[in-house]
Amino acid sequence: MSVLVEQVTCSRHGQAILYNVSLQIKTGEVLGLLGPNGAGKTTLIRLLAGLARPDSGRIRVFGEDASRRSVTFRSLIGLVPQENTLESELTIEQSMLCTAKLYGIVDARARMEEVCQQFQIGSWRKKYPVKLSGGMKRRAMIARAMLSRPEFLLLDEPSVGLDPDMRQEIWQAVRKLQAMGKTVLLTTHLWKRRRNFVTGLLFCERERSFIRGQPRGYVNRFRQSRRLAWKMPSWRWRLKGGEPGDGRRPSGLLP
Amino acid sequence: MAGVQAVFYREMLMLIRRIGGLGYLFSGLLFPMIYLLAFGWGLGESVAVAGGYIAYLAKGMLAITVMMNAFQQTALSVSAARFYYRTFAVLRLSPIHDGAIVLGIALAGTVRALIAAAVVFIAAKLFFGIAILTGPGVLGLVLTAFAFAAFGVAVGLSIKGQEQFSIVINFFITPMTFFCGSFFPITNLPSVVQPIVRFLPLSLTNQLLQATSFVGEAGIAALALVFFMLVIYLYSTYRVHNYSEF
């Protein structure tokens, strides 16, 4: 078992974000984290990355306590957060080299070249983030997270701001990680596109509980749960493959 | 040690990029230069201190420049990295010790403050033809720069919003600017407040800047400044250790 979350409760300004959450992630698993806005997906990601501490409960990643944030723990984690975290004063190349140095990678430049090739980061690596599109920045952030070869990769909405082709590239990269035996937890609304390689799903409900199952099981669950779909109309439309108000007829997963 | 180098390298790259913008360096220098010129020209003849008022004031301005640049720029940089750019998480996630993060950032802040001090030093030499640095003075500036840069890390990580930054400036930095012997000797203050003011960090810096050797009070001031620096460094490390994205 690579990740163990035991009875974790986390609150902010007196309001519970996660309540008594327990879950397990096996080594090599690619787990999708689904749920409406405010359900606690990003909070869970931050807790797993050690960027926040729970009020109670315990999180262990490959046996390391996340709350202690040891150097060993941090060397296991790779995080691609929702927001852009590329340094505005550094070019993509400088940012990657700095990150490689921070992770103590011996041949930093060679590793950077390898990762840039893998994620097709070409001449634009010499540019500052302000000159790049959202998709390019996203790709650079994923590549940067991959520099240290993390055992557990957390991707928070990795496909945000990407065009369909780029999205496919991101999912291909996740597939590669899966083939390498890495453990991946990713949040996204567009789960249909990645369901053929995601090994399990976690659904965060508004009641702050996390339910685990196989993708097909969730389709069935949603079919039976009109109430849930009614409460989250925009999300339901995304599951159907369209956007709210884009004129596309509902088809596919939901009745 | 590799972790410190990595953080320092990253901070310096970012500093070089920022310093390329002309306003960055000059905004930090404007305040001490205005004081140096205004008080130097306006009060230079009327304030009696050993060695001349302009030389005294120039040393005080060096202390203020170092304090302001080390503290303000570091605190702003760290808090902006938390609130706006979200880049502090990159450091926090990397597998280096908490103390190394503080050391790397504070060393970069020290370099930044000493560059600003060098410009004030050159200006004082150009405008007033005075050489103002001694051995204790140089040590005082380096220790002050590091201590206030580390303090900047602690404040940058402690404040809950950019607006709280002004509270620290108003309650800590501004009083030290005016009461710690940069504009006039501490002995001019009422005797009740002198013992308190004497051990504030900027007073210690000014004592070292005015001293010609480490004998006597200057030695005690240097030790007190080292002690202050260590306390602040440890507190900043504690803040990094307890860093939370909430």
PDB file of N, CA and C in Angstrom, chain B residues 62-121:
ATOM      1  N   LEU B  62      23.248  54.023   5.916  1.00  0.00           N
ATOM      2  CA  LEU B  62      23.693  52.683   5.503  1.00  0.00           C
ATOM      3  C   LEU B  62      22.931  51.623   6.297  1.00  0.00           C
ATOM      4  N   ALA B  63      22.821  51.850   7.611  1.00  0.00           N
ATOM      5  CA  ALA B  63      22.113  50.884   8.472  1.00  0.00           C
ATOM      6  C   ALA B  63      20.649  50.766   8.039  1.00  0.00           C
ATOM      7  N   ILE B  64      20.026  51.918   7.782  1.00  0.00           N
ATOM      8  CA  ILE B  64      18.607  51.913   7.380  1.00  0.00           C
ATOM      9  C   ILE B  64      18.436  51.218   6.021  1.00  0.00           C
ATOM     10  N   THR B  65      19.340  51.532   5.089  1.00  0.00           N
ATOM     11  CA  THR B  65      19.257  50.914   3.756  1.00  0.00           C
ATOM     12  C   THR B  65      19.326  49.397   3.852  1.00  0.00           C
ATOM     13  N   VAL B  66      20.264  48.922   4.653  1.00  0.00           N
ATOM     14  CA  VAL B  66      20.422  47.468   4.796  1.00  0.00           C
ATOM     15  C   VAL B  66      19.179  46.859   5.438  1.00  0.00           C
ATOM     16  N   MET B  67      18.703  47.493   6.511  1.00  0.00           N
ATOM     17  CA  MET B  67      17.519  46.952   7.194  1.00  0.00           C
ATOM     18  C   MET B  67      16.309  46.915   6.261  1.00  0.00           C
ATOM     19  N   MET B  68      16.049  48.053   5.605  1.00  0.00           N
ATOM     20  CA  MET B  68      14.866  48.166   4.741  1.00  0.00           C
ATOM     21  C   MET B  68      14.926  47.171   3.582  1.00  0.00           C
ATOM     22  N   ASN B  69      16.057  47.146   2.901  1.00  0.00           N
ATOM     23  CA  ASN B  69      16.153  46.278   1.725  1.00  0.00           C
ATOM     24  C   ASN B  69      16.111  44.802   2.104  1.00  0.00           C
ATOM     25  N   ALA B  70      16.819  44.460   3.182  1.00  0.00           N
ATOM     26  CA  ALA B  70      16.835  43.053   3.588  1.00  0.00           C
ATOM     27  C   ALA B  70      15.442  42.623   4.021  1.00  0.00           C
ATOM     28  N   PHE B  71      14.818  43.417   4.879  1.00  0.00           N
ATOM     29  CA  PHE B  71      13.526  43.011   5.422  1.00  0.00           C
ATOM     30  C   PHE B  71      12.400  43.123   4.389  1.00  0.00           C
ATOM     31  N   GLN B  72      12.268  44.341   3.854  1.00  0.00           N
ATOM     32  CA  GLN B  72      11.106  44.624   3.017  1.00  0.00           C
ATOM     33  C   GLN B  72      11.066  43.755   1.759  1.00  0.00           C
ATOM     34  N   GLN B  73      12.193  43.715   1.062  1.00  0.00           N
ATOM     35  CA  GLN B  73      12.196  42.959  -0.201  1.00  0.00           C
ATOM     36  C   GLN B  73      12.012  41.467   0.043  1.00  0.00           C
ATOM     37  N   THR B  74      12.628  40.953   1.119  1.00  0.00           N
ATOM     38  CA  THR B  74      12.487  39.516   1.403  1.00  0.00           C
ATOM     39  C   THR B  74      11.057  39.197   1.824  1.00  0.00           C
ATOM     40  N   ALA B  75      10.518  40.017   2.726  1.00  0.00           N
ATOM     41  CA  ALA B  75       9.147  39.760   3.208  1.00  0.00           C
ATOM     42  C   ALA B  75       8.143  39.856   2.057  1.00  0.00           C
ATOM     43  N   LEU B  76       8.314  40.871   1.204  1.00  0.00           N
ATOM     44  CA  LEU B  76       7.403  41.025   0.061  1.00  0.00           C
ATOM     45  C   LEU B  76       7.527  39.854  -0.896  1.00  0.00           C
ATOM     46  N   SER B  77       8.767  39.467  -1.139  1.00  0.00           N
ATOM     47  CA  SER B  77       9.018  38.372  -2.074  1.00  0.00           C
ATOM     48  C   SER B  77       8.402  37.063  -1.561  1.00  0.00           C
ATOM     49  N   VAL B  78       8.599  36.785  -0.265  1.00  0.00           N
ATOM     50  CA  VAL B  78       8.067  35.530   0.309  1.00  0.00           C
ATOM     51  C   VAL B  78       6.539  35.572   0.367  1.00  0.00           C
ATOM     52  N   SER B  79       5.987  36.713   0.794  1.00  0.00           N
ATOM     53  CA  SER B  79       4.518  36.764   0.906  1.00  0.00           C
ATOM     54  C   SER B  79       3.864  36.721  -0.474  1.00  0.00           C
ATOM     55  N   ALA B  80       4.486  37.381  -1.466  1.00  0.00           N
ATOM     56  CA  ALA B  80       3.931  37.314  -2.832  1.00  0.00           C
ATOM     57  C   ALA B  80       4.036  35.890  -3.374  1.00  0.00           C
ATOM     58  N   ALA B  81       5.108  35.211  -3.026  1.00  0.00           N
ATOM     59  CA  ALA B  81       5.265  33.808  -3.458  1.00  0.00           C
ATOM     60  C   ALA B  81       4.220  32.909  -2.813  1.00  0.00           C
ATOM     61  N   ARG B  82       3.706  33.330  -1.660  1.00  0.00           N
ATOM     62  CA  ARG B  82       2.641  32.564  -0.992  1.00  0.00           C
ATOM     63  C   ARG B  82       1.274  32.915  -1.552  1.00  0.00           C
ATOM     64  N   PHE B  83       0.975  34.210  -1.611  1.00  0.00           N
ATOM     65  CA  PHE B  83      -0.398  34.633  -1.903  1.00  0.00           C
ATOM     66  C   PHE B  83      -0.705  34.720  -3.402  1.00  0.00           C
ATOM     67  N   TYR B  84       0.234  35.210  -4.192  1.00  0.00           N
ATOM     68  CA  TYR B  84      -0.074  35.502  -5.597  1.00  0.00           C
ATOM     69  C   TYR B  84       0.539  34.496  -6.575  1.00  0.00           C
ATOM     70  N   TYR B  85       1.829  34.280  -6.450  1.00  0.00           N
ATOM     71  CA  TYR B  85       2.484  33.424  -7.442  1.00  0.00           C
ATOM     72  C   TYR B  85       2.454  31.945  -7.059  1.00  0.00           C
ATOM     73  N   ARG B  86       2.174  31.654  -5.805  1.00  0.00           N
ATOM     74  CA  ARG B  86       2.085  30.285  -5.287  1.00  0.00           C
ATOM     75  C   ARG B  86       3.383  29.506  -5.500  1.00  0.00           C
ATOM     76  N   THR B  87       4.493  30.217  -5.598  1.00  0.00           N
ATOM     77  CA  THR B  87       5.758  29.535  -5.883  1.00  0.00           C
ATOM     78  C   THR B  87       6.486  29.085  -4.619  1.00  0.00           C
ATOM     79  N   PHE B  88       6.014  29.541  -3.449  1.00  0.00           N
ATOM     80  CA  PHE B  88       6.701  29.085  -2.241  1.00  0.00           C
ATOM     81  C   PHE B  88       6.512  27.581  -2.053  1.00  0.00           C
ATOM     82  N   ALA B  89       5.383  27.084  -2.544  1.00  0.00           N
ATOM     83  CA  ALA B  89       5.120  25.643  -2.441  1.00  0.00           C
ATOM     84  C   ALA B  89       6.205  24.827  -3.150  1.00  0.00           C
ATOM     85  N   VAL B  90       6.791  25.398  -4.202  1.00  0.00           N
ATOM     86  CA  VAL B  90       7.847  24.682  -4.937  1.00  0.00           C
ATOM     87  C   VAL B  90       9.022  24.421  -3.994  1.00  0.00           C
ATOM     88  N   LEU B  91       9.375  25.434  -3.204  1.00  0.00           N
ATOM     89  CA  LEU B  91      10.456  25.269  -2.227  1.00  0.00           C
ATOM     90  C   LEU B  91      10.046  24.296  -1.125  1.00  0.00           C
ATOM     91  N   ARG B  92       8.814  24.472  -0.658  1.00  0.00           N
ATOM     92  CA  ARG B  92       8.353  23.671   0.477  1.00  0.00           C
ATOM     93  C   ARG B  92       8.242  22.192   0.120  1.00  0.00           C
ATOM     94  N   LEU B  93       7.964  21.915  -1.144  1.00  0.00           N
ATOM     95  CA  LEU B  93       7.833  20.515  -1.569  1.00  0.00           C
ATOM     96  C   LEU B  93       9.188  19.851  -1.802  1.00  0.00           C
ATOM     97  N   SER B  94      10.205  20.654  -2.056  1.00  0.00           N
ATOM     98  CA  SER B  94      11.501  20.055  -2.412  1.00  0.00           C
ATOM     99  C   SER B  94      12.166  19.431  -1.182  1.00  0.00           C
ATOM    100  N   PRO B  95      12.917  18.368  -1.406  1.00  0.00           N
ATOM    101  CA  PRO B  95      13.461  17.620  -0.258  1.00  0.00           C
ATOM    102  C   PRO B  95      14.708  18.254   0.349  1.00  0.00           C
ATOM    103  N   ILE B  96      14.565  19.445   0.854  1.00  0.00           N
ATOM    104  CA  ILE B  96      15.678  20.090   1.555  1.00  0.00           C
ATOM    105  C   ILE B  96      15.203  20.528   2.936  1.00  0.00           C
ATOM    106  N   HIS B  97      16.153  20.645   3.846  1.00  0.00           N
ATOM    107  CA  HIS B  97      15.794  20.945   5.229  1.00  0.00           C
ATOM    108  C   HIS B  97      15.209  22.358   5.356  1.00  0.00           C
ATOM    109  N   ASP B  98      14.335  22.511   6.333  1.00  0.00           N
ATOM    110  CA  ASP B  98      13.671  23.802   6.549  1.00  0.00           C
ATOM    111  C   ASP B  98      14.693  24.919   6.777  1.00  0.00           C
ATOM    112  N   GLY B  99      15.714  24.603   7.556  1.00  0.00           N
ATOM    113  CA  GLY B  99      16.757  25.595   7.844  1.00  0.00           C
ATOM    114  C   GLY B  99      17.490  26.017   6.577  1.00  0.00           C
ATOM    115  N   ALA B 100      17.656  25.084   5.643  1.00  0.00           N
ATOM    116  CA  ALA B 100      18.356  25.393   4.384  1.00  0.00           C
ATOM    117  C   ALA B 100      17.524  26.350   3.533  1.00  0.00           C
ATOM    118  N   ILE B 101      16.207  26.221   3.593  1.00  0.00           N
ATOM    119  CA  ILE B 101      15.330  27.130   2.838  1.00  0.00           C
ATOM    120  C   ILE B 101      15.513  28.557   3.373  1.00  0.00           C
ATOM    121  N   VAL B 102      15.475  28.689   4.711  1.00  0.00           N
ATOM    122  CA  VAL B 102      15.637  30.019   5.329  1.00  0.00           C
ATOM    123  C   VAL B 102      17.028  30.573   5.005  1.00  0.00           C
ATOM    124  N   LEU B 103      18.035  29.727   5.160  1.00  0.00           N
ATOM    125  CA  LEU B 103      19.412  30.173   4.927  1.00  0.00           C
ATOM    126  C   LEU B 103      19.592  30.662   3.488  1.00  0.00           C
ATOM    127  N   GLY B 104      19.073  29.900   2.533  1.00  0.00           N
ATOM    128  CA  GLY B 104      19.206  30.268   1.122  1.00  0.00           C
ATOM    129  C   GLY B 104      18.515  31.591   0.814  1.00  0.00           C
ATOM    130  N   ILE B 105      17.281  31.735   1.304  1.00  0.00           N
ATOM    131  CA  ILE B 105      16.532  32.974   1.031  1.00  0.00           C
ATOM    132  C   ILE B 105      17.191  34.156   1.750  1.00  0.00           C
ATOM    133  N   ALA B 106      17.593  33.944   3.009  1.00  0.00           N
ATOM    134  CA  ALA B 106      18.193  35.038   3.795  1.00  0.00           C
ATOM    135  C   ALA B 106      19.540  35.459   3.211  1.00  0.00           C
ATOM    136  N   LEU B 107      20.299  34.513   2.705  1.00  0.00           N
ATOM    137  CA  LEU B 107      21.586  34.877   2.085  1.00  0.00           C
ATOM    138  C   LEU B 107      21.357  35.717   0.829  1.00  0.00           C
ATOM    139  N   ALA B 108      20.351  35.344   0.053  1.00  0.00           N
ATOM    140  CA  ALA B 108      20.029  36.136  -1.143  1.00  0.00           C
ATOM    141  C   ALA B 108      19.573  37.533  -0.738  1.00  0.00           C
ATOM    142  N   GLY B 109      18.785  37.615   0.351  1.00  0.00           N
ATOM    143  CA  GLY B 109      18.354  38.913   0.872  1.00  0.00           C
ATOM    144  C   GLY B 109      19.540  39.733   1.359  1.00  0.00           C
ATOM    145  N   THR B 110      20.521  39.062   1.931  1.00  0.00           N
ATOM    146  CA  THR B 110      21.731  39.735   2.410  1.00  0.00           C
ATOM    147  C   THR B 110      22.485  40.357   1.233  1.00  0.00           C
ATOM    148  N   VAL B 111      22.626  39.586   0.173  1.00  0.00           N
ATOM    149  CA  VAL B 111      23.318  40.096  -1.024  1.00  0.00           C
ATOM    150  C   VAL B 111      22.591  41.319  -1.575  1.00  0.00           C
ATOM    151  N   ARG B 112      21.262  41.185  -1.652  1.00  0.00           N
ATOM    152  CA  ARG B 112      20.423  42.266  -2.179  1.00  0.00           C
ATOM    153  C   ARG B 112      20.610  43.540  -1.336  1.00  0.00           C
ATOM    154  N   ALA B 113      20.609  43.399  -0.003  1.00  0.00           N
ATOM    155  CA  ALA B 113      20.743  44.557   0.894  1.00  0.00           C
ATOM    156  C   ALA B 113      22.137  45.163   0.788  1.00  0.00           C
ATOM    157  N   LEU B 114      23.145  44.312   0.653  1.00  0.00           N
ATOM    158  CA  LEU B 114      24.514  44.828   0.586  1.00  0.00           C
ATOM    159  C   LEU B 114      24.778  45.541  -0.746  1.00  0.00           C
ATOM    160  N   ILE B 115      24.112  45.108  -1.796  1.00  0.00           N
ATOM    161  CA  ILE B 115      24.229  45.821  -3.085  1.00  0.00           C
ATOM    162  C   ILE B 115      23.663  47.231  -2.920  1.00  0.00           C
ATOM    163  N   ALA B 116      22.493  47.316  -2.275  1.00  0.00           N
ATOM    164  CA  ALA B 116      21.872  48.635  -2.043  1.00  0.00           C
ATOM    165  C   ALA B 116      22.771  49.499  -1.164  1.00  0.00           C
ATOM    166  N   ALA B 117      23.361  48.881  -0.125  1.00  0.00           N
ATOM    167  CA  ALA B 117      24.259  49.627   0.776  1.00  0.00           C
ATOM    168  C   ALA B 117      25.472  50.143   0.009  1.00  0.00           C
ATOM    169  N   ALA B 118      25.962  49.346  -0.928  1.00  0.00           N
ATOM    170  CA  ALA B 118      27.130  49.760  -1.718  1.00  0.00           C
ATOM    171  C   ALA B 118      26.810  51.022  -2.527  1.00  0.00           C
ATOM    172  N   VAL B 119      25.581  51.086  -3.039  1.00  0.00           N
ATOM    173  CA  VAL B 119      25.189  52.268  -3.827  1.00  0.00           C
ATOM    174  C   VAL B 119      25.124  53.498  -2.923  1.00  0.00           C
ATOM    175  N   VAL B 120      24.571  53.345  -1.700  1.00  0.00           N
ATOM    176  CA  VAL B 120      24.516  54.475  -0.749  1.00  0.00           C
ATOM    177  C   VAL B 120      25.941  54.903  -0.372  1.00  0.00           C
ATOM    178  N   PHE B 121      26.795  53.904  -0.177  1.00  0.00           N
ATOM    179  CA  PHE B 121      28.194  54.178   0.177  1.00  0.00           C
ATOM    180  C   PHE B 121      28.860  55.016  -0.925  1.00  0.00           C
TER     181      PHE B 121
END
